[in-house]
Amino acid sequence: MHSNQLLLEEPIRMASILEPSKGSFFPAMTKIVGTLGPRSRSVEVISACLKAGMSVARFDFSWGDAEYHQETLENLKIAIKATKKLCAVMLDTVGPELQVVNRSETAITLKADDNVILTPDQGQEASSQVLPINFAGLAKAVKKGDTIFVGQYLFTGSETTSVWLEVNDVQGDDVVCAVKNSATLAGSLFTLHASQIPIDLPTLSDKDKKVISSWGVQNKIDFLSLSYTRHAEDVREAREFLSKLGDLSQTQIFAKIETVEGLTHFDEILQEADGIILSRGNLGIDLPPEKVFLFQKSAVYQCNMAGKPAVVTRVVDSMTDNLRPTRAEATDVANAVLDGCDAILLGAETLRGLYPVETISTVGKICAEAEKVFNQDEYFKRTVKFVGEPMTHLESIASSAVRAALKVKASVIICFTSSGRAARLIAKYRPTMPVLSVVIPRLRTNQLKWSFSGAFEARQSLIVRGLFPLLADPRHPAESTNATNESVLKVALDHGKASGIVKSHDRVVVCQKVGDASVVKIIELED
């Protein structure tokens, strides 16, 4: 546990809290992942979401078919062109998710102290007496006294929209449960979660594989969110599957930790995955409530030290129906930023929420305020100590670039890169200024055709805190034989000026390769 993440003036000037926030080209250094759905799939709304600060669009295949999501993605492409805001695409798998199917979509009211039967017989109609489920092995996995939760879009904790069941008896393939709280389940699909009970289903289902190999390949997805990751082997199997799908060999895999099983194997999963999503909806059920914050702080810290993005979910549930978050939710968002998370993931809030644009804007403003008091100096020292000595060549250059930028109070760090690795390492040290990652495309061939790399690398930095990509002209090499690569640097600086992040007499730190050497230099801009 680390308690020095907050940096405030002492004594705190209360009047400064009332000062209006200053606008910026980048709403916040912390990124926002928005889930697109019924309330957020039109060109107009997606455009507004991009302007408000969304940098990654998540497509949740727990519901909706490929055709529906394709229409949404085509609208996203139009919005990107209209707003000139880059946005990455994340495909979220269904995984071993247990579901209750309500074909009639009639609202189901469950009363406390009543009994309800969970049955794998999906031919039955869902009712207050019987809930058909998509898993035949539940009766073998549970025992008397086990806890099961059922709700829509995971569990809000609201006593009226999710129900807590306790297993009373197992009768053949059916599970008889006592209803612990009165609730009304509305909609066609509810998620079922058996608390701390291993479910014997593959992490990457046949349905997931079909969606990835068709929709995923067609759209060259940037990120795969691997739902219910329980072991490092899950990530390895997913990577092996992607490696056979052409361009998707570059797709980054984000392990979604949402069960005690995933928590238990967290260290090994982190080693294999490209990033981590802390799915607090399910975790909040598998873990005692008082333990959730502890897991978040520990997991985010480990991600930070490994230099891998940490994404936190379920932060402003109440904004699904309300224009403002609760005070606790606003504090929760800020604490996630102070813990060190890279991105906030919005699910139901943007998928079916009434205020998707306002939610993104509000979360962005809270993140920006928290970033102002993030104790970067303490974080930097801690990271350097963790990495230890001797540092790798790249790690040394990255930390030196950040140290130099902080010492000279640079407005921005500009990093020239082909793979994006150097820029991500700089962002790992959490500089207080934005990092412009100038991605230089590389020409490559598969013996049949020539193509430029770079688009994946640029978009994949959109989930890393403080990292903002620019895709350079492929005629400019990332490795220069001269001391400077004036033309591409000028493009980056012009972009910085147009964005308002650099101005005359500002200092800029530039990091690039010159021949076999890596160079960190400080430039002072002229009028």
CSV table of C-alpha atoms in Angstrom, one decimal, residues 165-353:
chain,number,residue,atom,x,y,z
A,165,LEU,CA,-30.2,-16.3,-4.3
A,166,GLU,CA,-29.0,-18.9,-1.9
A,167,VAL,CA,-28.9,-22.6,-3.1
A,168,ASN,CA,-31.4,-24.7,-1.1
A,169,ASP,CA,-31.3,-28.0,-3.0
A,170,VAL,CA,-30.0,-29.7,-6.2
A,171,GLN,CA,-32.6,-31.8,-8.1
A,172,GLY,CA,-31.0,-33.5,-11.1
A,173,ASP,CA,-29.9,-30.7,-13.4
A,174,ASP,CA,-32.1,-28.1,-11.6
A,175,VAL,CA,-30.9,-25.9,-8.8
A,176,VAL,CA,-33.6,-24.8,-6.2
A,177,CYS,CA,-32.8,-21.4,-4.7
A,178,ALA,CA,-34.2,-19.2,-1.9
A,179,VAL,CA,-34.8,-15.6,-2.9
A,180,LYS,CA,-33.0,-13.3,-0.4
A,181,ASN,CA,-34.3,-9.9,-1.6
A,182,SER,CA,-37.3,-8.7,-3.6
A,183,ALA,CA,-36.4,-7.5,-7.1
A,184,THR,CA,-37.8,-7.0,-10.6
A,185,LEU,CA,-35.7,-8.3,-13.5
A,186,ALA,CA,-36.5,-6.5,-16.8
A,187,GLY,CA,-35.2,-7.3,-20.3
A,188,SER,CA,-34.4,-10.3,-22.4
A,189,LEU,CA,-31.1,-11.3,-20.9
A,190,PHE,CA,-29.7,-11.4,-17.3
A,191,THR,CA,-26.2,-12.3,-16.2
A,192,LEU,CA,-25.9,-15.0,-13.6
A,193,HIS,CA,-22.9,-15.1,-11.3
A,194,ALA,CA,-22.1,-17.9,-8.9
A,195,SER,CA,-20.0,-16.4,-6.2
A,196,GLN,CA,-16.5,-18.0,-5.8
A,197,ILE,CA,-17.5,-21.1,-7.8
A,198,PRO,CA,-15.3,-22.2,-10.6
A,199,ILE,CA,-17.3,-22.7,-13.9
A,200,ASP,CA,-16.0,-25.4,-16.2
A,201,LEU,CA,-16.4,-23.5,-19.5
A,202,PRO,CA,-13.6,-22.3,-21.9
A,203,THR,CA,-12.5,-18.7,-21.5
A,204,LEU,CA,-12.6,-18.2,-25.3
A,205,SER,CA,-15.9,-19.9,-26.4
A,206,ASP,CA,-16.6,-21.2,-29.9
A,207,LYS,CA,-19.0,-18.2,-30.3
A,208,ASP,CA,-16.2,-15.8,-29.4
A,209,LYS,CA,-13.8,-17.4,-31.9
A,210,LYS,CA,-16.4,-17.1,-34.6
A,211,VAL,CA,-16.9,-13.4,-33.9
A,212,ILE,CA,-13.2,-12.7,-33.7
A,213,SER,CA,-12.3,-14.5,-36.9
A,214,SER,CA,-15.1,-12.8,-38.8
A,215,TRP,CA,-16.0,-9.4,-37.3
A,216,GLY,CA,-12.6,-8.9,-35.6
A,217,VAL,CA,-10.5,-9.7,-38.7
A,218,GLN,CA,-12.8,-7.7,-40.9
A,219,ASN,CA,-12.3,-4.6,-38.7
A,220,LYS,CA,-8.7,-5.2,-37.6
A,221,ILE,CA,-9.6,-4.7,-33.9
A,222,ASP,CA,-6.9,-3.0,-31.7
A,223,PHE,CA,-7.8,-4.6,-28.4
A,224,LEU,CA,-9.4,-7.9,-27.3
A,225,SER,CA,-11.0,-7.8,-23.9
A,226,LEU,CA,-10.8,-11.4,-22.7
A,227,SER,CA,-13.7,-11.8,-20.3
A,228,TYR,CA,-13.4,-14.0,-17.2
A,229,THR,CA,-9.6,-14.5,-17.5
A,230,ARG,CA,-8.8,-17.1,-14.9
A,231,HIS,CA,-5.3,-18.3,-15.7
A,232,ALA,CA,-2.3,-17.2,-17.7
A,233,GLU,CA,-3.0,-20.1,-20.1
A,234,ASP,CA,-6.2,-18.3,-21.1
A,235,VAL,CA,-4.2,-15.4,-22.4
A,236,ARG,CA,-1.7,-17.7,-24.2
A,237,GLU,CA,-4.4,-19.6,-25.9
A,238,ALA,CA,-6.1,-16.4,-27.0
A,239,ARG,CA,-2.8,-15.1,-28.4
A,240,GLU,CA,-2.1,-18.3,-30.3
A,241,PHE,CA,-5.6,-18.0,-31.8
A,242,LEU,CA,-5.1,-14.4,-32.8
A,243,SER,CA,-1.6,-15.1,-34.3
A,244,LYS,CA,-3.3,-17.3,-37.0
A,245,LEU,CA,-5.6,-14.4,-38.1
A,246,GLY,CA,-3.3,-12.2,-40.1
A,247,ASP,CA,-3.4,-8.6,-38.9
A,248,LEU,CA,-4.8,-9.7,-35.5
A,249,SER,CA,-1.4,-11.0,-34.5
A,250,GLN,CA,-0.8,-7.3,-33.5
A,251,THR,CA,-4.0,-7.1,-31.5
A,252,GLN,CA,-3.4,-6.4,-27.8
A,253,ILE,CA,-5.1,-8.7,-25.3
A,254,PHE,CA,-6.5,-7.1,-22.1
A,255,ALA,CA,-7.2,-9.7,-19.4
A,256,LYS,CA,-10.5,-9.0,-17.7
A,257,ILE,CA,-10.2,-9.9,-14.0
A,258,GLU,CA,-13.7,-10.6,-12.6
A,259,THR,CA,-13.4,-13.6,-10.3
A,260,VAL,CA,-11.5,-14.8,-7.3
A,261,GLU,CA,-9.9,-17.4,-9.6
A,262,GLY,CA,-8.4,-14.6,-11.8
A,263,LEU,CA,-7.4,-12.7,-8.7
A,264,THR,CA,-5.5,-15.7,-7.4
A,265,HIS,CA,-3.5,-16.1,-10.6
A,266,PHE,CA,-3.1,-12.3,-11.1
A,267,ASP,CA,0.7,-12.2,-11.2
A,268,GLU,CA,1.0,-14.8,-14.0
A,269,ILE,CA,-1.9,-13.3,-16.0
A,270,LEU,CA,-0.2,-9.8,-15.8
A,271,GLN,CA,3.0,-11.3,-17.2
A,272,GLU,CA,1.2,-12.7,-20.3
A,273,ALA,CA,-1.4,-10.0,-21.0
A,274,ASP,CA,-0.8,-6.6,-22.7
A,275,GLY,CA,-3.1,-4.9,-20.1
A,276,ILE,CA,-5.6,-5.5,-17.3
A,277,ILE,CA,-9.3,-4.6,-16.9
A,278,LEU,CA,-10.4,-4.7,-13.3
A,279,SER,CA,-14.1,-5.7,-13.8
A,280,ARG,CA,-15.4,-4.5,-10.4
A,281,GLY,CA,-19.0,-5.5,-11.2
A,282,ASN,CA,-18.4,-9.3,-10.7
A,283,LEU,CA,-15.4,-8.8,-8.4
A,284,GLY,CA,-17.5,-6.8,-6.1
A,285,ILE,CA,-19.6,-9.9,-5.6
A,286,ASP,CA,-16.8,-12.5,-5.5
A,287,LEU,CA,-14.9,-10.4,-2.9
A,288,PRO,CA,-16.2,-9.0,0.4
A,289,PRO,CA,-17.1,-5.3,-0.3
A,290,GLU,CA,-14.4,-4.2,2.2
A,291,LYS,CA,-11.7,-5.9,0.2
A,292,VAL,CA,-12.5,-4.4,-3.3
A,293,PHE,CA,-10.4,-1.2,-2.8
A,294,LEU,CA,-7.5,-3.3,-1.6
A,295,PHE,CA,-7.4,-5.4,-4.7
A,296,GLN,CA,-7.8,-2.3,-6.9
A,297,LYS,CA,-4.8,-0.5,-5.3
A,298,SER,CA,-2.6,-3.6,-5.4
A,299,ALA,CA,-3.5,-4.6,-9.0
A,300,VAL,CA,-3.1,-1.1,-10.4
A,301,TYR,CA,0.3,-0.7,-8.6
A,302,GLN,CA,1.5,-4.0,-10.2
A,303,CYS,CA,0.3,-2.9,-13.6
A,304,ASN,CA,2.1,0.5,-13.2
A,305,MET,CA,5.4,-1.1,-12.3
A,306,ALA,CA,5.1,-3.6,-15.2
A,307,GLY,CA,4.3,-0.7,-17.5
A,308,LYS,CA,1.0,-2.2,-18.6
A,309,PRO,CA,-2.3,-0.3,-18.8
A,310,ALA,CA,-4.7,-0.8,-16.0
A,311,VAL,CA,-8.4,-0.1,-16.8
A,312,VAL,CA,-11.0,0.3,-14.0
A,313,THR,CA,-14.8,-0.3,-14.6
A,314,ARG,CA,-18.1,0.5,-12.8
A,315,VAL,CA,-17.4,4.0,-11.6
A,316,VAL,CA,-20.5,6.0,-12.2
A,317,ASP,CA,-23.4,3.5,-12.4
A,318,SER,CA,-25.9,6.1,-11.2
A,319,MET,CA,-25.3,8.2,-14.4
A,320,THR,CA,-27.1,5.5,-16.4
A,321,ASP,CA,-30.3,7.3,-15.3
A,322,ASN,CA,-29.0,10.6,-13.8
A,323,LEU,CA,-27.2,13.6,-15.1
A,324,ARG,CA,-24.8,13.8,-12.1
A,325,PRO,CA,-22.9,11.1,-10.4
A,326,THR,CA,-23.2,10.6,-6.6
A,327,ARG,CA,-20.5,12.1,-4.4
A,328,ALA,CA,-19.2,8.6,-3.7
A,329,GLU,CA,-18.9,7.9,-7.4
A,330,ALA,CA,-17.1,11.2,-8.1
A,331,THR,CA,-14.6,10.4,-5.3
A,332,ASP,CA,-14.2,6.8,-6.7
A,333,VAL,CA,-13.2,8.1,-10.1
A,334,ALA,CA,-10.6,10.5,-8.6
A,335,ASN,CA,-9.2,7.7,-6.4
A,336,ALA,CA,-8.8,5.4,-9.4
A,337,VAL,CA,-6.7,8.2,-11.0
A,338,LEU,CA,-4.7,8.7,-7.8
A,339,ASP,CA,-4.2,4.9,-7.6
A,340,GLY,CA,-2.5,5.1,-11.0
A,341,CYS,CA,-5.1,3.7,-13.5
A,342,ASP,CA,-4.6,4.4,-17.2
A,343,ALA,CA,-8.2,4.4,-18.3
A,344,ILE,CA,-11.8,4.4,-17.0
A,345,LEU,CA,-14.2,2.0,-18.8
A,346,LEU,CA,-17.9,3.0,-19.0
A,347,GLY,CA,-20.3,0.2,-19.7
A,348,ALA,CA,-24.1,0.6,-19.1
A,349,GLU,CA,-23.5,4.4,-18.6
A,350,THR,CA,-22.8,4.9,-22.3
A,351,LEU,CA,-24.4,1.6,-23.7
A,352,ARG,CA,-27.9,2.2,-22.6
A,353,GLY,CA,-27.6,5.2,-20.3
